[in-house]
Tab-separated table of C-alpha atoms in Angstrom:
chain	number	residue	atom	x	y	z
A	1	MET	CA	115.852	89.657	114.127
A	2	SER	CA	116.023	91.444	110.559
A	3	ARG	CA	118.734	90.536	108.458
A	4	LEU	CA	119.902	90.813	104.948
A	5	PRO	CA	118.644	88.330	102.251
A	6	ILE	CA	120.962	85.171	101.789
A	7	LEU	CA	121.770	84.433	98.322
A	8	GLY	CA	120.744	81.073	96.978
A	9	GLY	CA	119.017	80.558	100.560
A	10	ASP	CA	116.100	83.150	100.013
A	11	ASN	CA	114.635	82.206	97.001
A	12	ASP	CA	111.284	84.136	96.167
A	13	ILE	CA	111.299	85.530	99.577
A	14	TRP	CA	114.451	88.015	99.345
A	15	GLY	CA	111.753	91.210	98.805
A	16	SER	CA	110.326	90.252	102.043
A	17	VAL	CA	113.399	89.661	103.895
A	18	LEU	CA	114.885	93.125	102.699
A	19	ASN	CA	111.784	95.007	103.509
A	20	ASP	CA	111.847	93.338	107.030
A	21	TYR	CA	115.448	94.734	107.175
A	22	LEU	CA	114.660	98.158	105.552
A	23	SER	CA	111.892	98.755	108.152
A	24	VAL	CA	114.583	99.017	110.989
A	25	SER	CA	115.095	102.478	109.729
A	26	LEU	CA	112.486	103.289	107.121
A	27	ASN	CA	108.612	104.161	108.162
A	28	ALA	CA	106.042	102.237	105.962
A	29	ASP	CA	105.762	105.405	103.622
A	30	GLY	CA	109.318	105.138	102.854
A	31	THR	CA	110.102	107.913	105.121
A	32	LEU	CA	113.263	107.787	107.528
A	33	LYS	CA	112.497	107.144	111.048
A	34	GLY	CA	113.035	109.982	113.830
A	35	SER	CA	116.416	107.615	114.759
A	36	ALA	CA	118.088	107.538	111.442
A	37	ILE	CA	118.381	111.189	110.403
A	38	GLY	CA	118.949	114.341	111.733
A	39	ALA	CA	116.146	116.976	112.995
A	40	THR	CA	114.293	118.452	110.333
A	41	GLY	CA	114.758	122.106	109.811
A	42	PRO	CA	112.414	125.086	110.558
A	43	THR	CA	109.425	125.154	107.997
A	44	GLY	CA	109.821	128.021	105.155
A	45	GLY	CA	107.041	131.237	105.684
A	46	GLN	CA	103.744	130.878	103.902
A	47	GLY	CA	103.899	132.601	100.619
A	48	SER	CA	102.077	135.878	100.349
A	49	THR	CA	98.302	135.680	98.946
A	50	GLY	CA	97.715	137.297	95.694
A	51	ALA	CA	95.642	140.668	95.589
A	52	ILE	CA	91.865	140.449	95.119
A	53	GLY	CA	90.634	142.329	91.932
A	54	ALA	CA	88.634	145.503	92.200
A	55	THR	CA	84.865	145.295	92.508
A	56	GLY	CA	82.708	146.528	89.568
A	57	ILE	CA	80.343	149.682	89.813
A	58	THR	CA	77.029	149.046	90.424
A	59	GLY	CA	74.342	150.026	88.183
A	60	ALA	CA	72.091	152.904	88.532
A	61	THR	CA	68.740	152.198	89.869
A	62	GLY	CA	66.075	152.153	87.135
A	63	PRO	CA	62.851	155.164	87.138
A	64	THR	CA	59.968	153.946	89.436
A	65	GLY	CA	56.762	152.811	87.413
A	66	ILE	CA	53.809	155.498	86.629
A	67	THR	CA	50.804	154.908	89.556
A	68	GLY	CA	47.816	153.325	88.162
A	69	THR	CA	44.519	155.395	87.965
A	70	GLN	CA	42.186	155.456	91.083
A	71	GLY	CA	39.294	152.789	90.860
A	72	SER	CA	35.644	153.992	90.510
A	73	THR	CA	33.789	154.455	93.949
A	74	GLY	CA	31.443	152.103	94.780
A	75	ALA	CA	27.725	152.017	94.970
A	76	THR	CA	25.610	153.634	97.703
A	77	GLY	CA	23.755	151.334	100.147
A	78	ALA	CA	20.384	150.226	99.210
A	79	GLY	CA	19.023	150.896	103.322
A	80	THR	CA	15.502	152.582	103.321
A	81	THR	CA	14.361	155.710	104.986
A	82	GLY	CA	12.663	154.675	108.166
A	83	ALA	CA	8.592	155.052	108.608
A	84	THR	CA	7.025	158.259	110.108
A	85	GLY	CA	6.573	158.033	114.276
A	86	PRO	CA	2.579	157.744	115.005
A	87	THR	CA	1.566	161.266	116.473
A	88	GLY	CA	-0.638	161.574	119.535
A	89	VAL	CA	-0.298	161.810	123.159
A	90	THR	CA	-2.119	159.330	124.613
A	91	GLY	CA	0.369	156.723	124.605
A	92	ALA	CA	3.945	156.668	123.981
A	93	THR	CA	5.233	155.925	120.704
A	94	GLY	CA	6.002	151.921	120.673
A	95	PRO	CA	9.521	151.053	120.028
A	96	VAL	CA	10.423	150.031	116.296
A	97	GLY	CA	10.314	146.101	116.101
A	98	ALA	CA	13.104	144.187	114.533
A	99	THR	CA	12.689	144.186	110.606
A	100	GLY	CA	10.985	141.471	108.677
A	101	ALA	CA	8.241	140.883	106.357
A	102	GLY	CA	5.105	141.668	108.238
A	103	ALA	CA	2.943	144.759	106.943
A	104	THR	CA	2.649	148.261	108.290
A	105	GLY	CA	-0.166	148.273	110.781
A	106	ALA	CA	-3.190	150.438	110.083
A	107	THR	CA	-3.159	153.853	110.691
A	108	GLY	CA	-5.523	154.378	114.232
A	109	SER	CA	-8.269	156.885	113.501
A	110	GLN	CA	-8.277	160.577	114.501
A	111	GLY	CA	-8.760	161.181	118.298
A	112	PRO	CA	-10.851	164.246	119.108
A	113	THR	CA	-8.713	167.360	119.549
A	114	GLY	CA	-7.757	168.050	123.334
A	115	PRO	CA	-8.066	171.364	124.575
A	116	GLY	CA	-4.841	173.731	123.982
A	117	GLY	CA	-3.202	170.548	122.322
A	118	GLY	CA	-0.552	168.093	123.681
A	119	ALA	CA	2.809	168.851	123.855
A	120	THR	CA	4.719	166.733	120.939
A	121	GLY	CA	5.630	163.533	122.118
A	122	ALA	CA	9.570	162.648	122.379
A	123	THR	CA	10.953	160.619	119.869
A	124	GLY	CA	11.126	156.878	120.487
A	125	PRO	CA	14.598	155.372	120.396
A	126	THR	CA	15.578	152.946	117.120
A	127	GLY	CA	15.383	149.503	117.571
A	128	VAL	CA	17.053	146.377	116.254
A	129	THR	CA	15.884	146.436	112.780
A	130	GLY	CA	13.408	143.653	111.895
A	131	THR	CA	9.565	143.511	111.057
A	132	GLN	CA	7.579	146.933	111.449
A	133	GLY	CA	5.828	147.324	114.605
A	134	SER	CA	1.895	148.509	114.395
A	135	THR	CA	1.601	151.964	114.148
A	136	GLY	CA	-0.093	153.097	117.715
A	137	ALA	CA	-3.363	155.127	117.835
A	138	THR	CA	-3.156	158.764	116.851
A	139	GLY	CA	-3.187	160.650	119.352
A	140	ALA	CA	-4.495	164.503	119.804
A	141	GLY	CA	-1.182	165.610	119.881
A	142	ALA	CA	0.527	167.204	117.210
A	143	THR	CA	2.623	165.076	114.373
A	144	GLY	CA	5.654	163.066	115.706
A	145	ALA	CA	9.220	164.016	114.747
A	146	THR	CA	10.605	162.367	111.983
A	147	GLY	CA	12.275	158.756	112.049
A	148	PRO	CA	15.937	158.162	111.991
A	149	THR	CA	17.595	158.158	108.566
A	150	GLY	CA	18.234	154.617	107.651
A	151	THR	CA	22.121	152.911	108.073
A	152	THR	CA	24.513	153.661	105.313
A	153	GLY	CA	24.958	151.086	102.425
A	154	THR	CA	28.157	149.022	102.293
A	155	GLN	CA	31.190	150.253	101.095
A	156	GLY	CA	31.531	149.407	97.014
A	157	ALA	CA	34.501	147.346	96.196
A	158	THR	CA	37.705	148.886	95.367
A	159	GLY	CA	38.746	149.926	92.085
A	160	ALA	CA	41.470	147.600	90.100
A	161	THR	CA	45.118	148.198	89.940
A	162	GLY	CA	46.416	151.030	87.515
A	163	ALA	CA	47.755	149.476	84.423
A	164	GLY	CA	51.267	151.348	84.353
A	165	THR	CA	54.341	149.472	84.164
A	166	THR	CA	57.335	148.947	86.006
A	167	GLY	CA	60.014	150.854	84.424
A	168	ALA	CA	62.811	149.310	82.919
A	169	THR	CA	66.193	148.230	85.059
A	170	GLY	CA	69.089	150.104	84.455
A	171	PRO	CA	72.139	148.798	82.952
A	172	GLY	CA	74.540	147.244	84.685
A	173	GLY	CA	77.876	148.479	86.101
A	174	ALA	CA	81.180	147.677	84.070
A	175	ASN	CA	83.045	144.511	85.250
A	176	GLY	CA	85.983	144.857	87.657
A	177	SER	CA	89.459	143.912	86.769
A	178	GLN	CA	90.148	140.010	86.620
A	179	GLY	CA	91.966	139.485	89.952
A	180	ALA	CA	95.611	137.499	89.631
A	181	THR	CA	95.427	133.930	89.589
A	182	GLY	CA	96.408	132.058	92.632
A	183	SER	CA	98.964	129.585	92.879
A	184	THR	CA	98.050	126.041	92.165
A	185	GLY	CA	96.282	123.899	94.732
A	186	PRO	CA	98.234	120.199	95.843
A	187	GLN	CA	97.433	117.309	93.731
A	188	GLY	CA	93.911	115.599	94.507
A	189	ALA	CA	93.662	112.092	95.631
A	190	THR	CA	93.475	109.517	93.113
A	191	GLY	CA	90.172	108.453	91.975
A	192	ALA	CA	89.310	105.075	92.298
A	193	GLY	CA	90.406	104.022	88.814
A	194	THR	CA	90.301	100.797	87.222
A	195	THR	CA	89.923	97.507	89.420
A	196	ASP	CA	93.486	96.639	88.293
A	197	GLY	CA	95.179	99.658	89.974
A	198	TRP	CA	96.059	101.095	86.851
A	199	ASN	CA	94.537	105.106	85.236
A	200	LEU	CA	94.664	105.601	81.308
A	201	ASP	CA	96.312	108.378	80.568
A	202	THR	CA	94.498	110.051	77.742
A	203	ASN	CA	97.500	112.501	76.680
A	204	THR	CA	99.578	110.842	74.001
A	205	TRP	CA	103.066	109.869	74.967
A	206	THR	CA	105.861	110.334	72.251
A	207	PHE	CA	109.195	108.212	72.223
A	208	VAL	CA	112.466	110.392	72.649
A	209	SER	CA	115.183	107.976	73.394
A	210	ALA	CA	116.394	104.577	75.071
A	211	THR	CA	120.078	103.822	75.764
A	212	THR	CA	121.456	99.911	76.229
A	213	GLY	CA	124.303	98.206	77.526
A	214	ALA	CA	126.668	99.080	80.334
A	215	GLY	CA	125.333	102.298	82.134
A	216	GLY	CA	122.395	102.174	79.968
A	217	GLY	CA	118.626	101.244	80.435
A	218	LEU	CA	117.667	105.240	80.340
A	219	ILE	CA	114.133	105.775	78.708
A	220	THR	CA	112.759	109.240	78.005
A	221	PHE	CA	109.482	110.559	76.241
A	222	LYS	CA	107.739	113.387	76.067
A	223	ILE	CA	103.841	114.841	76.188
A	224	SER	CA	103.689	117.857	73.880
A	225	GLY	CA	102.530	120.767	74.627
A	226	ILE	CA	100.821	119.905	78.231
A	227	ASP	CA	102.179	120.420	81.677
A	228	ALA	CA	101.969	117.069	82.837
A	229	THR	CA	104.456	117.103	85.584
A	230	ASN	CA	101.316	117.553	88.373
A	231	TYR	CA	100.356	114.041	87.988
A	232	LEU	CA	103.397	112.272	86.624
A	233	ILE	CA	105.764	112.834	89.243
A	234	PRO	CA	109.090	111.007	90.430
A	235	GLY	CA	108.091	107.412	91.713
A	236	THR	CA	105.078	106.911	89.523
A	237	LYS	CA	104.668	103.322	88.393
A	238	LEU	CA	103.886	103.248	84.376
A	239	CYS	CA	102.750	100.684	81.904
A	240	TRP	CA	102.556	100.844	78.020
A	241	GLU	CA	102.241	98.960	75.152
A	242	LEU	CA	105.187	98.689	72.277
A	243	SER	CA	102.416	100.029	69.460
A	244	ILE	CA	98.764	99.204	68.659
A	245	SER	CA	99.971	96.388	66.407
A	246	THR	CA	102.560	94.711	69.032
A	247	PRO	CA	100.373	95.078	71.916
A	248	THR	CA	103.874	93.804	74.381
A	249	LEU	CA	103.617	95.119	78.079
A	250	ASN	CA	106.259	96.879	79.529
A	251	TYR	CA	106.781	98.803	82.744
A	252	GLY	CA	108.800	101.573	84.001
A	253	VAL	CA	108.954	103.824	87.308
A	254	ILE	CA	109.589	108.058	86.567
A	255	ALA	CA	112.936	109.300	87.805
A	256	THR	CA	112.522	112.829	86.507
A	257	SER	CA	109.884	114.706	85.457
A	258	THR	CA	110.041	118.762	83.867
A	259	PHE	CA	107.920	120.906	82.029
A	260	SER	CA	109.307	123.602	79.505
A	261	THR	CA	107.137	123.612	76.437
A	262	ASP	CA	106.608	120.115	76.415
A	263	THR	CA	106.682	117.714	79.530
A	264	THR	CA	110.020	115.157	79.709
A	265	ILE	CA	109.820	112.030	81.358
A	266	THR	CA	112.960	110.201	82.415
A	267	LEU	CA	112.533	106.569	83.880
A	268	ILE	CA	114.813	104.768	86.232
A	269	LYS	CA	117.004	102.885	84.070
A	270	ASN	CA	116.363	98.922	83.631
A	271	SER	CA	117.231	95.983	81.219
A	272	ASP	CA	113.932	94.521	81.455
A	273	TYR	CA	111.722	96.543	79.042
A	274	THR	CA	111.886	99.288	76.453
A	275	MET	CA	109.587	101.692	74.360
A	276	GLY	CA	109.138	101.789	71.140
A	277	ALA	CA	108.820	104.860	68.475
A	278	ASN	CA	104.952	104.928	69.331
A	279	PRO	CA	103.953	103.684	72.511
A	280	ALA	CA	100.416	102.884	73.072
A	281	VAL	CA	97.965	102.756	75.836
A	282	PRO	CA	99.698	104.315	78.503
A	283	LYS	CA	99.023	104.071	82.115
A	284	TYR	CA	99.924	105.416	85.133
A	285	SER	CA	99.526	104.170	89.105
A	286	TYR	CA	100.221	104.823	92.506
A	287	ILE	CA	99.373	101.783	94.494
A	288	GLU	CA	102.532	99.562	95.470
A	289	SER	CA	101.452	96.697	93.273
A	290	PRO	CA	99.077	97.158	90.497
A	291	VAL	CA	98.284	94.603	88.152
A	292	GLY	CA	101.200	93.042	86.263
A	293	PHE	CA	103.493	95.136	87.949
A	294	PRO	CA	107.039	93.465	88.306
A	295	SER	CA	108.231	93.190	91.913
A	296	GLU	CA	111.578	94.384	91.281
A	297	PHE	CA	113.742	95.701	87.922
A	298	ASN	CA	117.287	94.279	86.622
A	299	TRP	CA	119.995	97.037	85.837
A	300	LEU	CA	123.549	97.319	83.991
A	301	PRO	CA	125.584	98.963	86.166
A	302	THR	CA	129.043	100.403	85.098
A	303	LEU	CA	131.848	98.784	87.331
A	304	SER	CA	135.069	100.654	88.067
A	305	GLY	CA	137.875	98.707	90.299
A	306	TRP	CA	138.414	95.189	88.682
A	307	SER	CA	140.271	93.890	85.807
A	308	VAL	CA	138.348	90.576	85.845
A	309	GLN	CA	134.809	90.787	87.344
A	310	PRO	CA	133.274	88.672	89.501
A	311	SER	CA	130.415	86.152	88.338
A	312	PRO	CA	127.602	85.732	88.071
A	313	GLN	CA	126.455	89.366	88.701
A	314	ILE	CA	122.674	90.148	90.214
A	315	PHE	CA	121.859	94.011	90.091
A	316	ARG	CA	118.471	94.517	90.930
A	317	TRP	CA	116.140	97.565	92.302
A	318	LYS	CA	112.896	98.355	93.719
A	319	THR	CA	111.112	101.462	94.681
A	320	MET	CA	109.477	102.508	98.014
A	321	SER	CA	107.685	105.889	97.568
A	322	ARG	CA	110.746	108.319	97.463
A	323	MET	CA	113.205	105.465	98.157
A	324	CYS	CA	115.152	103.238	95.643
A	325	GLY	CA	116.143	99.939	96.994
A	326	VAL	CA	119.403	98.486	95.391
A	327	ARG	CA	120.533	94.734	95.866
A	328	ILE	CA	124.146	93.686	94.422
A	329	THR	CA	125.606	90.578	94.306
A	330	MET	CA	128.787	89.077	92.667
A	331	SER	CA	130.370	86.037	92.803
A	332	GLN	CA	128.646	84.546	95.603
A	333	GLY	CA	127.484	80.617	96.052
A	334	PRO	CA	128.149	77.335	94.403
A	335	GLY	CA	129.857	77.804	90.681
A	336	SER	CA	130.998	81.405	91.227
A	337	THR	CA	134.005	82.786	90.252
A	338	SER	CA	135.749	85.612	92.294
A	339	GLY	CA	136.940	88.819	90.334
A	340	THR	CA	140.331	89.961	90.230
A	341	SER	CA	140.862	93.889	91.550
A	342	ASN	CA	143.089	96.198	90.339
A	343	SER	CA	142.424	99.068	92.782
A	344	THR	CA	141.438	100.183	95.865
A	345	THR	CA	138.261	101.690	95.311
A	346	HIS	CA	135.521	99.487	93.862
A	347	THR	CA	132.483	101.114	92.461
A	348	ALA	CA	129.244	100.494	90.425
A	349	THR	CA	127.024	103.257	89.018
A	350	LEU	CA	123.360	103.795	90.382
A	351	PRO	CA	120.342	103.075	88.393
A	352	VAL	CA	118.783	106.612	89.543
A	353	SER	CA	120.923	109.526	91.177
A	354	THR	CA	120.726	110.117	94.614
A	355	ILE	CA	119.374	113.828	96.136
A	356	SER	CA	122.324	116.049	96.178
A	357	SER	CA	123.269	116.914	100.060
A	358	SER	CA	126.290	118.369	101.701
A	359	THR	CA	125.835	116.544	104.841
A	360	ASP	CA	123.666	112.880	104.491
A	361	THR	CA	125.514	109.742	103.622
A	362	TRP	CA	123.520	106.575	102.683
A	363	GLU	CA	125.367	103.540	104.296
A	364	ILE	CA	124.610	99.804	105.325
A	365	LEU	CA	126.572	96.914	106.265
A	366	GLY	CA	127.368	93.914	103.528
A	367	ILE	CA	129.696	91.029	102.592
A	368	PHE	CA	132.878	91.734	101.023
A	369	GLN	CA	135.893	89.324	99.801
A	370	ASP	CA	139.334	91.523	100.026
A	371	ALA	CA	142.106	89.728	98.607
A	372	GLY	CA	140.592	86.362	99.285
A	373	ASN	CA	139.383	87.554	102.713
A	374	THR	CA	135.737	87.431	103.340
A	375	THR	CA	134.679	90.310	105.923
A	376	ILE	CA	131.789	92.719	106.713
A	377	GLY	CA	132.187	95.753	104.500
A	378	MET	CA	129.874	98.757	104.051
A	379	GLY	CA	128.230	99.949	101.003
A	380	ALA	CA	127.682	103.363	100.883
A	381	ILE	CA	126.804	106.538	98.567
A	382	PHE	CA	128.191	110.094	99.405
A	383	PRO	CA	126.003	112.627	97.999
A	384	PHE	CA	128.330	115.212	98.712
A	385	THR	CA	131.054	113.544	96.721
A	386	ASP	CA	128.977	111.875	93.744
A	387	THR	CA	124.989	111.100	93.346
A	388	THR	CA	125.884	108.358	90.703
A	389	LYS	CA	127.774	105.877	92.570
A	390	ILE	CA	127.865	103.323	95.322
A	391	TYR	CA	131.068	102.760	96.908
A	392	LEU	CA	131.431	99.064	97.870
A	393	ASN	CA	133.949	99.157	100.655
A	394	GLY	CA	135.781	96.159	102.475
A	395	ASP	CA	135.696	97.525	105.685
A	396	ASN	CA	133.018	99.416	107.672
A	397	HIS	CA	134.952	103.054	107.971
A	398	LEU	CA	133.027	106.393	107.946
A	399	PRO	CA	133.168	109.109	105.707
A	400	PRO	CA	134.779	111.108	104.719
A	401	GLU	CA	136.919	108.377	103.274
A	402	PRO	CA	134.697	106.725	100.171
A	403	THR	CA	137.879	105.807	97.866
A	404	THR	CA	140.080	103.796	100.499
A	405	GLY	CA	140.112	100.352	102.394
A	406	ASN	CA	140.185	97.913	99.569
A	407	THR	CA	143.348	95.863	98.362
A	408	ALA	CA	144.631	96.114	94.966
A	409	GLY	CA	145.579	92.707	93.734
A	410	GLY	CA	143.976	89.650	94.652
A	411	SER	CA	140.423	88.214	94.320
A	412	THR	CA	136.965	90.019	95.352
A	413	SER	CA	133.337	89.612	95.463
A	414	THR	CA	130.805	91.655	97.408
A	415	VAL	CA	126.964	91.471	98.420
A	416	TYR	CA	124.911	94.904	99.332
A	417	CYS	CA	121.351	95.555	99.544
A	418	LEU	CA	120.954	99.651	100.240
A	419	PRO	CA	118.132	101.906	100.244
A	420	TYR	CA	118.445	105.539	99.533
A	421	VAL	CA	116.176	108.653	98.569
A	422	PHE	CA	115.971	109.682	94.842
A	423	TYR	CA	113.472	112.804	94.718
A	424	SER	CA	112.551	115.389	97.145
A	425	PHE	CA	108.214	115.775	97.494
């Protein structure tokens, strides 16, 4: 069963016991479980998209290039005129043999003139081109008709393309006006970075101020002329050296990050580390446990409700996503001394303020000694009344009564562990 850490009995594991206790009402990413918070309100409407810039005018088409000159006509084919067919009536004209290298046959002897002369023989058909057939014997008839004309020579090659060049490209149209810039997209996922879980920040951190003592431990620095709020967000873990000559490592967690000319960063209050005038080698991380990062921090709250404060005192905190968990122990265990109450209200200031709310209350049961009587009390933060304090009550009353219930006078001591939200996404 989940429980609160036991003072003096959970050395080195109280953080694990606390995380197990907190998991009853928190998810692994730090968000509240549905059973611990009211229904979520409706999502706001999507913002309108910026107008698109007008399209530029298209440039005019360039003129067409001059057509090239006509190539010269090819040479006439080399075919020869066919031989004259033989004359005679004696026999029909033999077919023309295939064209070849054979010599022309000898002319037949003149036959005797026939009576009255015979009719002219019909022209024989054109044979397949080949060797010249032998000339038939000259008949007694009239001379045969002229042979057919030889075949036309092959077509001459096409003349070369004219040398005219393509016309120059017309000038481009004027650019359209610039469209409105769209809203910045969400932060991209963190790259792999270095193997120790830290990312080196190439921007220069300039120390602004640091407070000390009760209610102190507040460190502020800036990054001049640059908006770094897109990556240095609340909850981001930081690491830096005091200076180049003093490479002592210091750590912290961002409470607020704002931009106006410069980015101003304020850290959650702690009494363990500080920042010098020239912080060096600045780094940041989003993971749970980068190398060297402490598991928890001490802080010194301002207490009210005691004329003599209990001792010893332990005030520690750690962050889980956008949650901050505080552990308050005063006068518990061997050798401890109870305090003296002088008020019905006992409070301690928080290391970082909770978010403002008109309805939410952060509450948890704890141990409270009221006028010497140990009881189950309630630690509570009332954002609608005060975002900077936790009320340490001796009974488990519910709001709206954050300032009554304790005894003014007598001995007191307290033990509380309470998580609360310190920033919204």
